[in-house]
Amino acid sequence: MALIVQKYGGTSMGSPERIREVAKRVARFVKEGHQVVVVPSAMAGETNRLLGLARELNPEPSPRELDVIASTGEQVSIGLLSVALHAIGVKAKSYTGFQVKILTDDAHTKARILSIDDANIRKDLVAGNVVVVAGFQGIEANGNITTLGRGGSDTTGVALAAALNADECQIYTDVDGVYSTDPRVVPEARRLATVTFEEMLELASLGSKVLQIRSVEFAGKYKVKLRVLSSFTDVNSTDMGTLITFEEDENMEQAIISGIAFNRDEAKITVLGVPDKPGIAYSILGPVADANIDVDMIIQNASTEGLTDFSFTVHRAEYKRTMEILESKVKPAIKARGVVGDDKIAKVSLVGIGMRTHAGIAAKMFGALAGDGVNIQMISTSEIKTSVVVDEKYMELAVRVLHKAFELDKEPTQENMKP
Ligand code: ASP
Ligand code: MG
């Protein structure tokens, strides 16, 4: 007997038919002798609908009231799933976040979980119930309802699994796992049987939006065994989806590169002709940081005649604001020659823990891109990731070229594990 937390996303809960399927799947695990805690999201589209209603009545609704409104989506889901379970003879009991009690901080619309009282859940599990807990919501110390940010039901699932010391947290979604890259860009993309938590964090933060990033961080911190799988397979399917593992537990043959992430969310800015002297990076990035703008990649070129160019990337939504700060504050202060920018760029990243121990990955990456005429504008590397900035036009080409060069369409073997 195992204790399993199952989280079902909005599409999995999208209609009475879908909810019936979820109930059948839960029933199967109960029949196999497991204790099951289920965390459903709101029905597909419901959270957007609720938030839309609020904005229709007030263009700037108060975050406290937004949480009162948005949390109802999940409340409906837990009730519906419970009655669907009863209808097929499964004992089940629903709990809102505040009934549990999932205590959070008071950052409305993006609250963080502080603690979970597991007493009621445990009692109900022992009495043979499936416990159905609303995702995405909690309560702060003063009794106000909070929500955990969009996609927050993932975090509820993982946090419950941690609090209950569950054997596994299963995230059921409309895709059947984590892929080497987006199959819409590369049809040969391969589903990964396992991916390490560190890689998943990079893949998620870089735009493979299978899991809410905070839930992955949470799973890493509390060592929750996390699995991503599809709720659209047959309820008796033994498909295991993708298991998110911890590097130290990883004893299978591991490819050097697990996946390729990409995003179009960035913009590049270059400050031209800045004097090459101590404090210059601070003079440029200080005012940007003061405006709460996050900087990603940074490059400073070699200088000629005491002048250098300084480039960095920011989120595309912050492009205009950053340009204004540089033009009005930084350029006159440091007597730079000019400021130029490009918001039609994209970032493509190779991700893999094998990079820690294998040299030559970056060179192979640059060679593959050069071979297809893709110009690299910026490069950054970390222990398990190498990223390049390219013209947005070439992003998909770059992803395809790299997927092929690193043979990510094939199962990892001795051969393609060599760099
Ligand atoms: N219903 C919430 C949302 O749409 C939470 C979730 O689905 O995870 O963001
Ligand atoms: Mg989701």
CSV table of C-alpha atoms and ligand atoms in Angstrom, one decimal:
chain,number,residue,atom,x,y,z
A,1,MET,CA,0.0,0.0,0.0
A,2,ALA,CA,1.3,3.4,-0.9
A,3,LEU,CA,0.1,6.9,-0.2
A,4,ILE,CA,-0.3,8.7,-3.5
A,5,VAL,CA,-1.1,12.3,-4.2
A,6,GLN,CA,-2.7,12.8,-7.6
A,7,LYS,CA,-3.1,16.3,-9.1
A,8,TYR,CA,-5.4,16.7,-12.1
A,9,GLY,CA,-5.2,19.8,-14.3
A,10,GLY,CA,-8.0,21.9,-15.8
A,11,THR,CA,-8.3,20.0,-19.0
A,12,SER,CA,-8.4,16.7,-17.1
A,13,MET,CA,-11.3,18.2,-15.1
A,14,GLY,CA,-12.8,20.0,-18.1
A,15,SER,CA,-16.3,18.4,-18.3
A,16,PRO,CA,-18.6,16.0,-16.4
A,17,GLU,CA,-17.3,13.2,-18.8
A,18,ARG,CA,-13.7,14.1,-18.0
A,19,ILE,CA,-14.4,14.2,-14.2
A,20,ARG,CA,-16.0,10.8,-14.5
A,21,GLU,CA,-12.8,9.5,-16.0
A,22,VAL,CA,-10.7,11.0,-13.2
A,23,ALA,CA,-13.0,9.3,-10.7
A,24,LYS,CA,-12.5,6.0,-12.4
A,25,ARG,CA,-8.8,6.4,-12.4
A,26,VAL,CA,-8.8,7.3,-8.7
A,27,ALA,CA,-11.0,4.3,-8.0
A,28,ARG,CA,-8.5,2.0,-9.8
A,29,PHE,CA,-5.7,3.1,-7.4
A,30,VAL,CA,-8.1,2.7,-4.4
A,31,LYS,CA,-8.9,-0.8,-5.6
A,32,GLU,CA,-5.2,-1.6,-5.9
A,33,GLY,CA,-5.0,-0.9,-2.1
A,34,HIS,CA,-3.5,2.6,-2.1
A,35,GLN,CA,-4.4,5.7,-0.1
A,36,VAL,CA,-5.2,8.5,-2.4
A,37,VAL,CA,-5.3,12.3,-2.0
A,38,VAL,CA,-6.6,14.1,-5.1
A,39,VAL,CA,-5.9,17.7,-5.9
A,40,PRO,CA,-8.0,19.0,-8.8
A,41,SER,CA,-7.6,22.3,-10.6
A,42,ALA,CA,-10.6,24.4,-11.6
A,43,MET,CA,-12.4,23.2,-14.8
A,44,ALA,CA,-10.6,24.3,-17.9
A,45,GLY,CA,-11.1,28.0,-18.6
A,46,GLU,CA,-12.9,28.6,-15.3
A,47,THR,CA,-10.1,30.6,-13.6
A,48,ASN,CA,-9.8,32.9,-16.6
A,49,ARG,CA,-13.6,33.3,-16.7
A,50,LEU,CA,-13.7,34.3,-13.1
A,51,LEU,CA,-10.9,36.7,-13.3
A,52,GLY,CA,-12.4,38.2,-16.4
A,53,LEU,CA,-15.7,38.8,-14.6
A,54,ALA,CA,-13.9,40.7,-11.9
A,55,ARG,CA,-12.0,42.9,-14.4
A,56,GLU,CA,-15.3,43.6,-16.3
A,57,LEU,CA,-16.6,45.1,-13.1
A,58,ASN,CA,-13.4,46.8,-12.1
A,59,PRO,CA,-10.2,47.3,-14.2
A,60,GLU,CA,-8.1,47.2,-11.0
A,61,PRO,CA,-9.8,44.6,-8.7
A,62,SER,CA,-8.3,44.3,-5.2
A,63,PRO,CA,-6.1,41.2,-4.9
A,64,ARG,CA,-8.0,40.1,-1.8
A,65,GLU,CA,-11.3,40.0,-3.7
A,66,LEU,CA,-9.6,38.3,-6.7
A,67,ASP,CA,-8.6,35.5,-4.4
A,68,VAL,CA,-12.2,35.2,-3.0
A,69,ILE,CA,-13.4,35.0,-6.6
A,70,ALA,CA,-10.7,32.8,-8.2
A,71,SER,CA,-10.6,30.2,-5.4
A,72,THR,CA,-14.2,29.2,-6.2
A,73,GLY,CA,-13.2,27.4,-9.3
A,74,GLU,CA,-11.3,24.7,-7.4
A,75,GLN,CA,-14.1,24.6,-4.7
A,76,VAL,CA,-16.5,23.5,-7.4
A,77,SER,CA,-14.1,20.9,-8.7
A,78,ILE,CA,-13.6,19.2,-5.4
A,79,GLY,CA,-17.3,18.9,-4.8
A,80,LEU,CA,-17.9,17.6,-8.3
A,81,LEU,CA,-15.1,15.1,-8.1
A,82,SER,CA,-16.3,13.8,-4.7
A,83,VAL,CA,-19.9,13.3,-5.9
A,84,ALA,CA,-18.5,11.5,-9.0
A,85,LEU,CA,-16.5,9.2,-6.8
A,86,HIS,CA,-19.6,8.5,-4.6
A,87,ALA,CA,-21.5,7.6,-7.7
A,88,ILE,CA,-19.1,4.7,-8.4
A,89,GLY,CA,-19.0,3.6,-4.8
A,90,VAL,CA,-15.8,5.2,-3.6
A,91,LYS,CA,-15.8,6.9,-0.2
A,92,ALA,CA,-14.5,10.4,-0.7
A,93,LYS,CA,-14.5,13.7,1.2
A,94,SER,CA,-13.7,17.2,-0.1
A,95,TYR,CA,-11.7,19.9,1.6
A,96,THR,CA,-11.1,23.5,0.6
A,97,GLY,CA,-7.6,24.9,1.4
A,98,PHE,CA,-8.9,26.7,4.5
A,99,GLN,CA,-10.7,23.5,5.8
A,100,VAL,CA,-7.5,21.6,5.6
A,101,LYS,CA,-5.8,24.2,6.7
A,102,ILE,CA,-3.2,25.2,4.2
A,103,LEU,CA,-1.6,28.2,5.8
A,104,THR,CA,0.0,30.7,3.5
A,105,ASP,CA,1.6,34.2,3.7
A,106,ASP,CA,-0.7,37.1,2.9
A,107,ALA,CA,0.7,37.9,-0.6
A,108,HIS,CA,-2.7,37.7,-2.3
A,109,THR,CA,-2.8,36.2,-5.8
A,110,LYS,CA,0.8,34.8,-5.4
A,111,ALA,CA,0.9,33.5,-1.8
A,112,ARG,CA,3.4,31.0,-0.6
A,113,ILE,CA,2.5,28.0,1.5
A,114,LEU,CA,3.9,28.1,5.1
A,115,SER,CA,2.4,25.0,6.6
A,116,ILE,CA,-0.2,22.3,6.1
A,117,ASP,CA,-2.2,20.7,8.9
A,118,ASP,CA,-2.4,17.1,7.9
A,119,ALA,CA,-4.5,15.9,10.9
A,120,ASN,CA,-7.9,15.7,9.2
A,121,ILE,CA,-6.6,14.3,6.0
A,122,ARG,CA,-4.8,11.5,7.8
A,123,LYS,CA,-7.9,10.7,9.8
A,124,ASP,CA,-10.0,10.5,6.7
A,125,LEU,CA,-7.5,8.3,4.8
A,126,VAL,CA,-7.3,5.9,7.7
A,127,ALA,CA,-11.1,5.7,7.7
A,128,GLY,CA,-10.9,4.6,4.0
A,129,ASN,CA,-11.7,7.8,2.3
A,130,VAL,CA,-10.2,9.4,-0.8
A,131,VAL,CA,-9.4,12.9,0.3
A,132,VAL,CA,-10.1,15.6,-2.4
A,133,VAL,CA,-8.3,18.8,-1.6
A,134,ALA,CA,-8.8,22.1,-3.6
A,135,GLY,CA,-5.6,23.1,-5.5
A,136,PHE,CA,-4.3,26.7,-5.8
A,137,GLN,CA,-5.8,28.0,-2.5
A,138,GLY,CA,-5.0,28.5,1.1
A,139,ILE,CA,-5.7,30.8,4.0
A,140,GLU,CA,-3.5,33.4,5.7
A,141,ALA,CA,-3.1,34.0,9.4
A,142,ASN,CA,-6.0,36.4,9.6
A,143,GLY,CA,-8.4,34.0,7.9
A,144,ASN,CA,-8.4,35.6,4.4
A,145,ILE,CA,-8.5,33.3,1.4
A,146,THR,CA,-5.4,33.3,-0.7
A,147,THR,CA,-4.3,31.8,-4.0
A,148,LEU,CA,-0.9,30.6,-5.0
A,149,GLY,CA,-0.4,32.1,-8.5
A,150,ARG,CA,-1.5,30.8,-11.8
A,151,GLY,CA,-0.8,27.1,-12.2
A,152,GLY,CA,-0.6,26.9,-8.4
A,153,SER,CA,-2.5,23.6,-8.1
A,154,ASP,CA,0.8,21.8,-9.0
A,155,THR,CA,2.3,23.4,-5.9
A,156,THR,CA,-0.6,22.3,-3.7
A,157,GLY,CA,-0.1,18.8,-4.9
A,158,VAL,CA,3.6,18.8,-4.2
A,159,ALA,CA,3.2,20.5,-0.9
A,160,LEU,CA,0.6,18.0,0.3
A,161,ALA,CA,2.8,15.1,-0.9
A,162,ALA,CA,5.7,16.6,1.2
A,163,ALA,CA,3.5,17.2,4.3
A,164,LEU,CA,2.0,13.7,4.1
A,165,ASN,CA,5.4,12.2,3.2
A,166,ALA,CA,3.6,10.5,0.3
A,167,ASP,CA,5.3,7.8,-1.8
A,168,GLU,CA,4.7,9.7,-5.0
A,169,CYS,CA,3.1,12.9,-6.4
A,170,GLN,CA,1.5,12.2,-9.8
A,171,ILE,CA,0.7,15.3,-11.9
A,172,TYR,CA,-1.9,14.3,-14.5
A,173,THR,CA,-2.1,16.7,-17.4
A,174,ASP,CA,-3.0,16.8,-21.1
A,175,VAL,CA,0.5,15.8,-22.2
A,176,ASP,CA,2.0,12.4,-21.4
A,177,GLY,CA,5.3,13.6,-20.0
A,178,VAL,CA,8.3,15.8,-20.5
A,179,TYR,CA,9.8,15.9,-23.9
A,180,SER,CA,13.3,16.6,-25.2
A,181,THR,CA,11.8,19.7,-26.8
A,182,ASP,CA,8.4,21.0,-27.9
A,183,PRO,CA,7.0,18.4,-30.3
A,184,ARG,CA,5.3,21.3,-32.2
A,185,VAL,CA,8.7,22.5,-33.2
A,186,VAL,CA,10.4,19.2,-33.6
A,187,PRO,CA,8.0,16.3,-34.4
A,188,GLU,CA,10.7,13.8,-33.6
A,189,ALA,CA,11.0,15.1,-30.0
A,190,ARG,CA,11.2,12.1,-27.6
A,191,ARG,CA,9.5,11.6,-24.3
A,192,LEU,CA,12.0,11.3,-21.5
A,193,ALA,CA,11.4,8.4,-19.1
A,194,THR,CA,13.3,10.4,-16.4
A,195,VAL,CA,14.7,13.9,-16.1
A,196,THR,CA,16.5,15.2,-13.1
A,197,PHE,CA,15.0,17.8,-10.9
A,198,GLU,CA,17.8,20.2,-11.8
A,199,GLU,CA,17.2,19.7,-15.5
A,200,MET,CA,13.4,20.1,-15.0
A,201,LEU,CA,14.0,23.4,-13.3
A,202,GLU,CA,15.9,24.7,-16.3
A,203,LEU,CA,13.5,23.3,-18.8
A,204,ALA,CA,10.5,24.7,-16.8
A,205,SER,CA,12.1,28.1,-16.3
A,206,LEU,CA,13.0,28.3,-19.9
A,207,GLY,CA,9.5,27.8,-21.1
A,208,SER,CA,8.6,24.1,-21.1
A,209,LYS,CA,5.5,24.9,-19.1
A,210,VAL,CA,4.5,21.5,-18.0
A,211,LEU,CA,4.8,22.3,-14.3
A,212,GLN,CA,4.5,25.4,-12.3
A,213,ILE,CA,8.1,26.3,-11.6
A,214,ARG,CA,7.5,26.8,-7.9
A,215,SER,CA,6.2,23.3,-7.6
A,216,VAL,CA,9.5,21.9,-9.0
A,217,GLU,CA,11.5,24.0,-6.6
A,218,PHE,CA,9.3,22.7,-3.8
A,219,ALA,CA,9.7,19.1,-4.9
A,220,GLY,CA,13.5,19.6,-5.0
A,221,LYS,CA,13.6,21.0,-1.5
A,222,TYR,CA,11.4,18.3,0.1
A,223,LYS,CA,12.6,15.5,-2.1
A,224,VAL,CA,9.1,14.7,-3.4
A,225,LYS,CA,9.0,12.0,-6.0
A,226,LEU,CA,7.2,13.7,-8.8
A,227,ARG,CA,5.8,12.1,-12.0
A,228,VAL,CA,4.1,13.8,-15.0
A,229,LEU,CA,1.6,11.7,-16.8
A,230,SER,CA,-1.5,12.0,-19.0
A,231,SER,CA,-5.1,11.7,-17.8
A,232,PHE,CA,-6.1,11.0,-21.4
A,233,THR,CA,-4.9,7.4,-21.5
A,234,ASP,CA,-7.1,4.5,-20.6
A,235,VAL,CA,-7.8,4.5,-16.9
A,236,ASN,CA,-6.0,1.1,-16.6
A,237,SER,CA,-3.0,2.2,-18.6
A,238,THR,CA,0.3,1.4,-17.0
A,239,ASP,CA,2.1,4.2,-18.9
A,240,MET,CA,4.5,5.8,-16.4
A,241,GLY,CA,5.0,9.2,-18.0
A,242,THR,CA,8.1,11.0,-16.9
A,243,LEU,CA,9.7,10.6,-13.5
A,244,ILE,CA,11.5,13.6,-12.1
A,245,THR,CA,14.5,12.1,-10.3
A,246,PHE,CA,17.3,13.4,-8.1
A,247,GLU,CA,20.7,13.4,-9.5
A,248,GLU,CA,22.2,11.3,-6.7
A,249,ASP,CA,19.5,8.6,-7.2
A,250,GLU,CA,20.2,8.6,-10.9
A,251,ASN,CA,21.9,5.3,-11.8
A,252,MET,CA,20.5,4.7,-15.2
A,253,GLU,CA,22.3,5.5,-18.4
A,254,GLN,CA,21.9,9.2,-18.7
A,255,ALA,CA,22.2,11.2,-21.9
A,256,ILE,CA,24.5,14.1,-21.7
A,257,ILE,CA,21.8,16.4,-23.0
A,258,SER,CA,18.2,15.9,-21.8
A,259,GLY,CA,16.5,18.7,-23.7
A,260,ILE,CA,16.3,21.9,-25.5
A,261,ALA,CA,14.4,24.8,-24.2
A,262,PHE,CA,13.6,28.1,-26.0
A,263,ASN,CA,11.8,31.3,-25.5
A,264,ARG,CA,11.0,34.5,-27.3
A,265,ASP,CA,10.5,36.4,-24.1
A,266,GLU,CA,13.8,38.3,-24.1
A,267,ALA,CA,15.2,41.5,-25.7
A,268,LYS,CA,18.8,42.5,-26.1
A,269,ILE,CA,20.2,45.9,-25.3
A,270,THR,CA,23.7,47.2,-26.0
A,271,VAL,CA,25.3,50.3,-24.5
A,272,LEU,CA,27.9,51.5,-27.1
A,273,GLY,CA,31.2,53.2,-26.4
A,274,VAL,CA,31.3,53.1,-22.7
A,275,PRO,CA,34.6,54.0,-20.9
A,276,ASP,CA,36.3,50.7,-19.8
A,277,LYS,CA,37.0,51.5,-16.1
A,278,PRO,CA,36.0,50.1,-12.7
A,279,GLY,CA,32.4,50.5,-11.7
A,280,ILE,CA,31.0,50.7,-15.3
A,281,ALA,CA,28.9,47.6,-15.1
A,282,TYR,CA,27.4,48.9,-11.9
A,283,SER,CA,26.7,52.3,-13.4
A,284,ILE,CA,24.8,50.6,-16.2
A,285,LEU,CA,22.9,47.8,-14.3
A,286,GLY,CA,22.4,49.6,-11.0
A,287,PRO,CA,19.6,51.9,-12.3
A,288,VAL,CA,18.1,48.9,-14.1
A,289,ALA,CA,18.0,46.9,-10.9
A,290,ASP,CA,16.6,49.9,-9.0
A,291,ALA,CA,13.7,49.8,-11.4
A,292,ASN,CA,13.1,46.1,-10.5
A,293,ILE,CA,14.1,44.9,-13.9
A,294,ASP,CA,15.7,41.5,-14.0
A,295,VAL,CA,18.8,41.1,-16.2
A,296,ASP,CA,19.6,37.7,-17.7
A,297,MET,CA,22.7,37.4,-20.0
A,298,ILE,CA,25.4,39.9,-19.8
A,299,ILE,CA,28.4,40.5,-22.1
A,300,GLN,CA,31.2,43.0,-22.0
A,301,ASN,CA,33.4,43.2,-25.1
A,302,ALA,CA,37.1,43.6,-25.2
A,303,SER,CA,37.9,47.3,-25.3
A,304,THR,CA,39.6,49.3,-27.9
A,305,GLU,CA,41.1,52.7,-27.1
A,306,GLY,CA,39.6,52.6,-23.6
A,307,LEU,CA,36.0,52.1,-24.9
A,308,THR,CA,33.9,49.0,-24.8
A,309,ASP,CA,30.4,47.8,-25.6
A,310,PHE,CA,28.2,46.4,-22.9
A,311,SER,CA,25.2,44.1,-23.8
A,312,PHE,CA,22.6,42.4,-21.7
A,313,THR,CA,19.1,40.9,-22.1
A,314,VAL,CA,15.9,41.7,-20.2
A,315,HIS,CA,12.4,40.3,-20.4
A,316,ARG,CA,10.8,41.6,-23.6
A,317,ALA,CA,8.0,43.2,-21.6
A,318,GLU,CA,10.6,45.4,-19.9
A,319,TYR,CA,12.4,46.4,-23.1
A,320,LYS,CA,10.9,49.9,-23.5
A,321,ARG,CA,11.3,50.7,-19.9
A,322,THR,CA,14.9,49.6,-19.8
A,323,MET,CA,15.7,51.6,-23.0
A,324,GLU,CA,14.2,54.7,-21.4
A,325,ILE,CA,16.3,54.3,-18.2
A,326,LEU,CA,19.5,53.8,-20.3
A,327,GLU,CA,18.8,56.8,-22.6
A,328,SER,CA,17.7,59.2,-19.9
A,329,LYS,CA,19.9,58.2,-16.9
A,330,VAL,CA,22.8,56.0,-17.8
A,331,LYS,CA,24.0,57.3,-21.2
A,332,PRO,CA,24.5,60.9,-20.0
A,333,ALA,CA,26.0,59.8,-16.7
A,334,ILE,CA,28.7,57.6,-18.2
A,335,LYS,CA,29.0,59.5,-21.5
A,336,ALA,CA,28.2,56.4,-23.5
A,337,ARG,CA,28.2,56.8,-27.3
A,338,GLY,CA,24.7,55.3,-27.7
A,339,VAL,CA,22.2,52.7,-26.8
A,340,VAL,CA,20.8,50.2,-29.3
A,341,GLY,CA,18.5,47.3,-28.8
A,342,ASP,CA,16.7,44.4,-30.5
A,343,ASP,CA,13.5,42.9,-29.2
A,344,LYS,CA,13.3,40.3,-32.0
A,345,ILE,CA,15.6,37.8,-30.4
A,346,ALA,CA,15.1,34.4,-28.9
A,347,LYS,CA,17.1,32.3,-26.5
A,348,VAL,CA,17.8,28.6,-27.2
A,349,SER,CA,19.3,26.5,-24.4
A,350,LEU,CA,20.8,23.0,-24.2
A,351,VAL,CA,20.1,21.4,-20.9
A,352,GLY,CA,21.8,18.4,-19.4
A,353,ILE,CA,23.5,17.3,-16.2
A,354,GLY,CA,26.1,15.5,-18.4
A,355,MET,CA,27.6,18.9,-19.1
A,356,ARG,CA,29.1,18.9,-15.7
A,357,THR,CA,31.4,16.1,-16.7
A,358,HIS,CA,31.8,16.3,-20.5
A,359,ALA,CA,33.8,18.9,-22.2
A,360,GLY,CA,33.1,20.0,-25.8
A,361,ILE,CA,29.4,20.3,-25.6
A,362,ALA,CA,29.4,24.1,-26.3
A,363,ALA,CA,31.8,23.7,-29.2
A,364,LYS,CA,29.6,21.1,-30.7
A,365,MET,CA,26.6,23.3,-30.2
A,366,PHE,CA,28.2,26.3,-31.9
A,367,GLY,CA,29.5,24.1,-34.7
A,368,ALA,CA,26.0,22.7,-35.4
A,369,LEU,CA,24.5,26.2,-35.5
A,370,ALA,CA,27.3,27.5,-37.8
A,371,GLY,CA,26.8,24.6,-40.1
A,372,ASP,CA,23.2,25.8,-40.8
A,373,GLY,CA,24.1,29.4,-40.9
A,374,VAL,CA,22.5,30.5,-37.6
A,375,ASN,CA,24.4,33.5,-36.2
A,376,ILE,CA,24.9,33.5,-32.5
A,377,GLN,CA,24.6,36.9,-30.9
A,378,MET,CA,25.2,36.1,-27.3
A,379,ILE,CA,26.3,33.0,-25.3
A,380,SER,CA,26.0,32.1,-21.6
A,381,THR,CA,26.8,28.9,-19.8
A,382,SER,CA,26.1,27.4,-16.5
A,383,GLU,CA,26.9,24.0,-15.0
A,384,ILE,CA,24.1,22.2,-16.8
A,385,LYS,CA,23.0,24.7,-19.4
A,386,THR,CA,24.4,26.4,-22.5
A,387,SER,CA,22.3,29.2,-24.0
A,388,VAL,CA,22.6,31.2,-27.1
A,389,VAL,CA,20.7,34.3,-28.3
A,390,VAL,CA,19.7,34.2,-31.9
A,391,ASP,CA,17.5,36.2,-34.3
A,392,GLU,CA,13.9,35.2,-33.5
A,393,LYS,CA,13.5,34.2,-37.2
A,394,TYR,CA,16.0,31.4,-36.7
A,395,MET,CA,14.8,30.1,-33.4
A,396,GLU,CA,12.9,27.1,-34.7
A,397,LEU,CA,15.7,26.2,-37.1
A,398,ALA,CA,18.2,26.4,-34.3
A,399,VAL,CA,16.1,24.1,-32.1
A,400,ARG,CA,15.8,21.5,-34.9
A,401,VAL,CA,19.5,21.7,-35.8
A,402,LEU,CA,20.5,21.1,-32.2
A,403,HIS,CA,17.9,18.3,-31.6
A,404,LYS,CA,19.4,16.5,-34.6
A,405,ALA,CA,23.1,17.2,-33.8
A,406,PHE,CA,22.7,15.8,-30.3
A,407,GLU,CA,20.5,12.9,-31.5
A,408,LEU,CA,17.8,13.7,-29.0
A,409,ASP,CA,15.3,11.8,-31.0
A,410,LYS,CA,17.1,8.5,-30.1
A,411,GLU,CA,17.2,6.6,-26.8
A,412,PRO,CA,20.5,7.4,-25.0
A,413,THR,CA,23.1,4.8,-25.9
A,414,GLN,CA,26.8,4.5,-25.3
A,415,GLU,CA,27.4,6.0,-28.7
A,416,ASN,CA,25.3,9.1,-28.6
A,417,MET,CA,26.3,9.7,-25.0
A,418,LYS,CA,29.8,10.6,-26.2
A,419,PRO,CA,30.1,14.3,-27.0
B,1,ASP,N1,-6.9,27.1,-11.6
B,1,ASP,C1,-5.7,27.8,-11.4
B,1,ASP,C2,-5.2,28.4,-12.7
B,1,ASP,O1,-5.8,28.3,-13.7
B,1,ASP,C3,-4.7,26.9,-10.8
B,1,ASP,C4,-4.2,25.7,-11.6
B,1,ASP,O2,-4.9,25.3,-12.6
B,1,ASP,O3,-3.2,25.1,-11.3
B,1,ASP,O4,-4.2,29.0,-12.7
B,2,MG,MG,-1.4,23.7,-14.9
